Amino acid sequence: MHHVTEHSRGGPTHTDNGVLLCWHHHHRLDTSGWEIQMRHGRPYVKAPEWVDRRRIYRPVRNHARDKPLRARST
């Protein structure tokens, strides 16, 4: 589990401060340009500029918990 606010910087060791990442991404998050923050226990991710020019935090969808997005009308 990756602690969004590191324990060494005062972050809690609780699941509300953690996200699951694979080994590769866990160890390269600090140098990859990706950023994660928690809002009310839900992770929000900001992509590097080469992926998202606007660099805004977007909520991570949990497909098992969240309702599917509605299809747009054409």
PDB file of C-alpha atoms in Angstrom:
ATOM      1  CA  MET A   1       0.000   0.000   0.000  1.00  0.00           C
ATOM      2  CA  HIS A   2       1.222   3.487  -0.853  1.00  0.00           C
ATOM      3  CA  HIS A   3       0.687   6.140   1.806  1.00  0.00           C
ATOM      4  CA  VAL A   4      -0.434   9.300   0.015  1.00  0.00           C
ATOM      5  CA  THR A   5       0.889  11.484   2.837  1.00  0.00           C
ATOM      6  CA  GLU A   6       4.060   9.706   3.862  1.00  0.00           C
ATOM      7  CA  HIS A   7       4.221   8.402   7.401  1.00  0.00           C
ATOM      8  CA  SER A   8       7.593  10.119   7.826  1.00  0.00           C
ATOM      9  CA  ARG A   9       5.824  13.438   7.079  1.00  0.00           C
ATOM     10  CA  GLY A  10       3.059  12.889   9.611  1.00  0.00           C
ATOM     11  CA  GLY A  11       0.662  10.879   7.478  1.00  0.00           C
ATOM     12  CA  PRO A  12      -1.467   8.264   9.214  1.00  0.00           C
ATOM     13  CA  THR A  13      -0.884   4.564   8.614  1.00  0.00           C
ATOM     14  CA  HIS A  14      -4.556   4.015   7.878  1.00  0.00           C
ATOM     15  CA  THR A  15      -6.366   2.822   4.764  1.00  0.00           C
ATOM     16  CA  ASP A  16      -7.956   6.279   4.371  1.00  0.00           C
ATOM     17  CA  ASN A  17      -4.436   7.490   3.531  1.00  0.00           C
ATOM     18  CA  GLY A  18      -3.514   4.629   1.239  1.00  0.00           C
ATOM     19  CA  VAL A  19      -3.879   3.483  -2.337  1.00  0.00           C
ATOM     20  CA  LEU A  20      -2.923   0.190  -3.905  1.00  0.00           C
ATOM     21  CA  LEU A  21      -0.188   0.454  -6.515  1.00  0.00           C
ATOM     22  CA  CYS A  22       1.896  -2.207  -8.175  1.00  0.00           C
ATOM     23  CA  TRP A  23       5.545  -2.428  -7.088  1.00  0.00           C
ATOM     24  CA  HIS A  24       6.802  -0.587 -10.177  1.00  0.00           C
ATOM     25  CA  HIS A  25       4.495   2.421  -9.806  1.00  0.00           C
ATOM     26  CA  HIS A  26       4.850   2.522  -6.019  1.00  0.00           C
ATOM     27  CA  HIS A  27       8.617   2.966  -6.288  1.00  0.00           C
ATOM     28  CA  ARG A  28       8.521   5.420  -9.199  1.00  0.00           C
ATOM     29  CA  LEU A  29       5.623   7.667  -8.227  1.00  0.00           C
ATOM     30  CA  ASP A  30       7.858  10.470  -6.911  1.00  0.00           C
ATOM     31  CA  THR A  31       9.747  10.776 -10.213  1.00  0.00           C
ATOM     32  CA  SER A  32       6.954   9.973 -12.684  1.00  0.00           C
ATOM     33  CA  GLY A  33       5.102  13.308 -12.669  1.00  0.00           C
ATOM     34  CA  TRP A  34       1.904  11.701 -11.347  1.00  0.00           C
ATOM     35  CA  GLU A  35       0.467  13.038  -8.091  1.00  0.00           C
ATOM     36  CA  ILE A  36      -2.121  11.605  -5.709  1.00  0.00           C
ATOM     37  CA  GLN A  37      -4.099  13.296  -2.959  1.00  0.00           C
ATOM     38  CA  MET A  38      -6.868  12.032  -0.728  1.00  0.00           C
ATOM     39  CA  ARG A  39     -10.207  13.804  -0.377  1.00  0.00           C
ATOM     40  CA  HIS A  40     -12.553  12.331   2.210  1.00  0.00           C
ATOM     41  CA  GLY A  41     -10.917   8.917   1.894  1.00  0.00           C
ATOM     42  CA  ARG A  42     -11.040   8.846  -1.921  1.00  0.00           C
ATOM     43  CA  PRO A  43      -7.923   9.176  -4.101  1.00  0.00           C
ATOM     44  CA  TYR A  44      -7.683  11.907  -6.724  1.00  0.00           C
ATOM     45  CA  VAL A  45      -4.947  11.680  -9.356  1.00  0.00           C
ATOM     46  CA  LYS A  46      -3.193  14.435 -11.310  1.00  0.00           C
ATOM     47  CA  ALA A  47      -1.424  13.306 -14.477  1.00  0.00           C
ATOM     48  CA  PRO A  48       1.825  14.806 -15.782  1.00  0.00           C
ATOM     49  CA  GLU A  49       1.495  17.605 -18.341  1.00  0.00           C
ATOM     50  CA  TRP A  50       2.328  15.331 -21.270  1.00  0.00           C
ATOM     51  CA  VAL A  51      -0.812  13.292 -20.415  1.00  0.00           C
ATOM     52  CA  ASP A  52      -3.136  16.109 -19.284  1.00  0.00           C
ATOM     53  CA  ARG A  53      -2.257  19.710 -20.156  1.00  0.00           C
ATOM     54  CA  ARG A  54      -4.779  21.036 -17.625  1.00  0.00           C
ATOM     55  CA  ARG A  55      -3.131  19.092 -14.760  1.00  0.00           C
ATOM     56  CA  ILE A  56      -6.256  18.848 -12.657  1.00  0.00           C
ATOM     57  CA  TYR A  57      -6.958  16.282  -9.962  1.00  0.00           C
ATOM     58  CA  ARG A  58      -9.541  13.730 -11.065  1.00  0.00           C
ATOM     59  CA  PRO A  59     -11.279  11.186  -8.822  1.00  0.00           C
ATOM     60  CA  VAL A  60     -10.319   7.564  -9.246  1.00  0.00           C
ATOM     61  CA  ARG A  61     -13.344   5.466 -10.185  1.00  0.00           C
ATOM     62  CA  ASN A  62     -13.905   2.206  -8.374  1.00  0.00           C
ATOM     63  CA  HIS A  63     -15.794   0.101 -10.902  1.00  0.00           C
ATOM     64  CA  ALA A  64     -16.924  -2.353  -8.222  1.00  0.00           C
ATOM     65  CA  ARG A  65     -18.442   0.423  -6.074  1.00  0.00           C
ATOM     66  CA  ASP A  66     -19.344   3.287  -8.396  1.00  0.00           C
ATOM     67  CA  LYS A  67     -22.304   3.310 -10.727  1.00  0.00           C
ATOM     68  CA  PRO A  68     -21.438   3.169 -14.427  1.00  0.00           C
ATOM     69  CA  LEU A  69     -21.254   6.445 -16.310  1.00  0.00           C
ATOM     70  CA  ARG A  70     -24.377   7.215 -18.314  1.00  0.00           C
ATOM     71  CA  ALA A  71     -23.995   7.026 -22.084  1.00  0.00           C
ATOM     72  CA  ARG A  72     -24.307  10.342 -23.885  1.00  0.00           C
ATOM     73  CA  SER A  73     -27.348  10.940 -26.049  1.00  0.00           C
ATOM     74  CA  THR A  74     -26.577  11.530 -29.702  1.00  0.00           C
TER      75      THR A  74
END
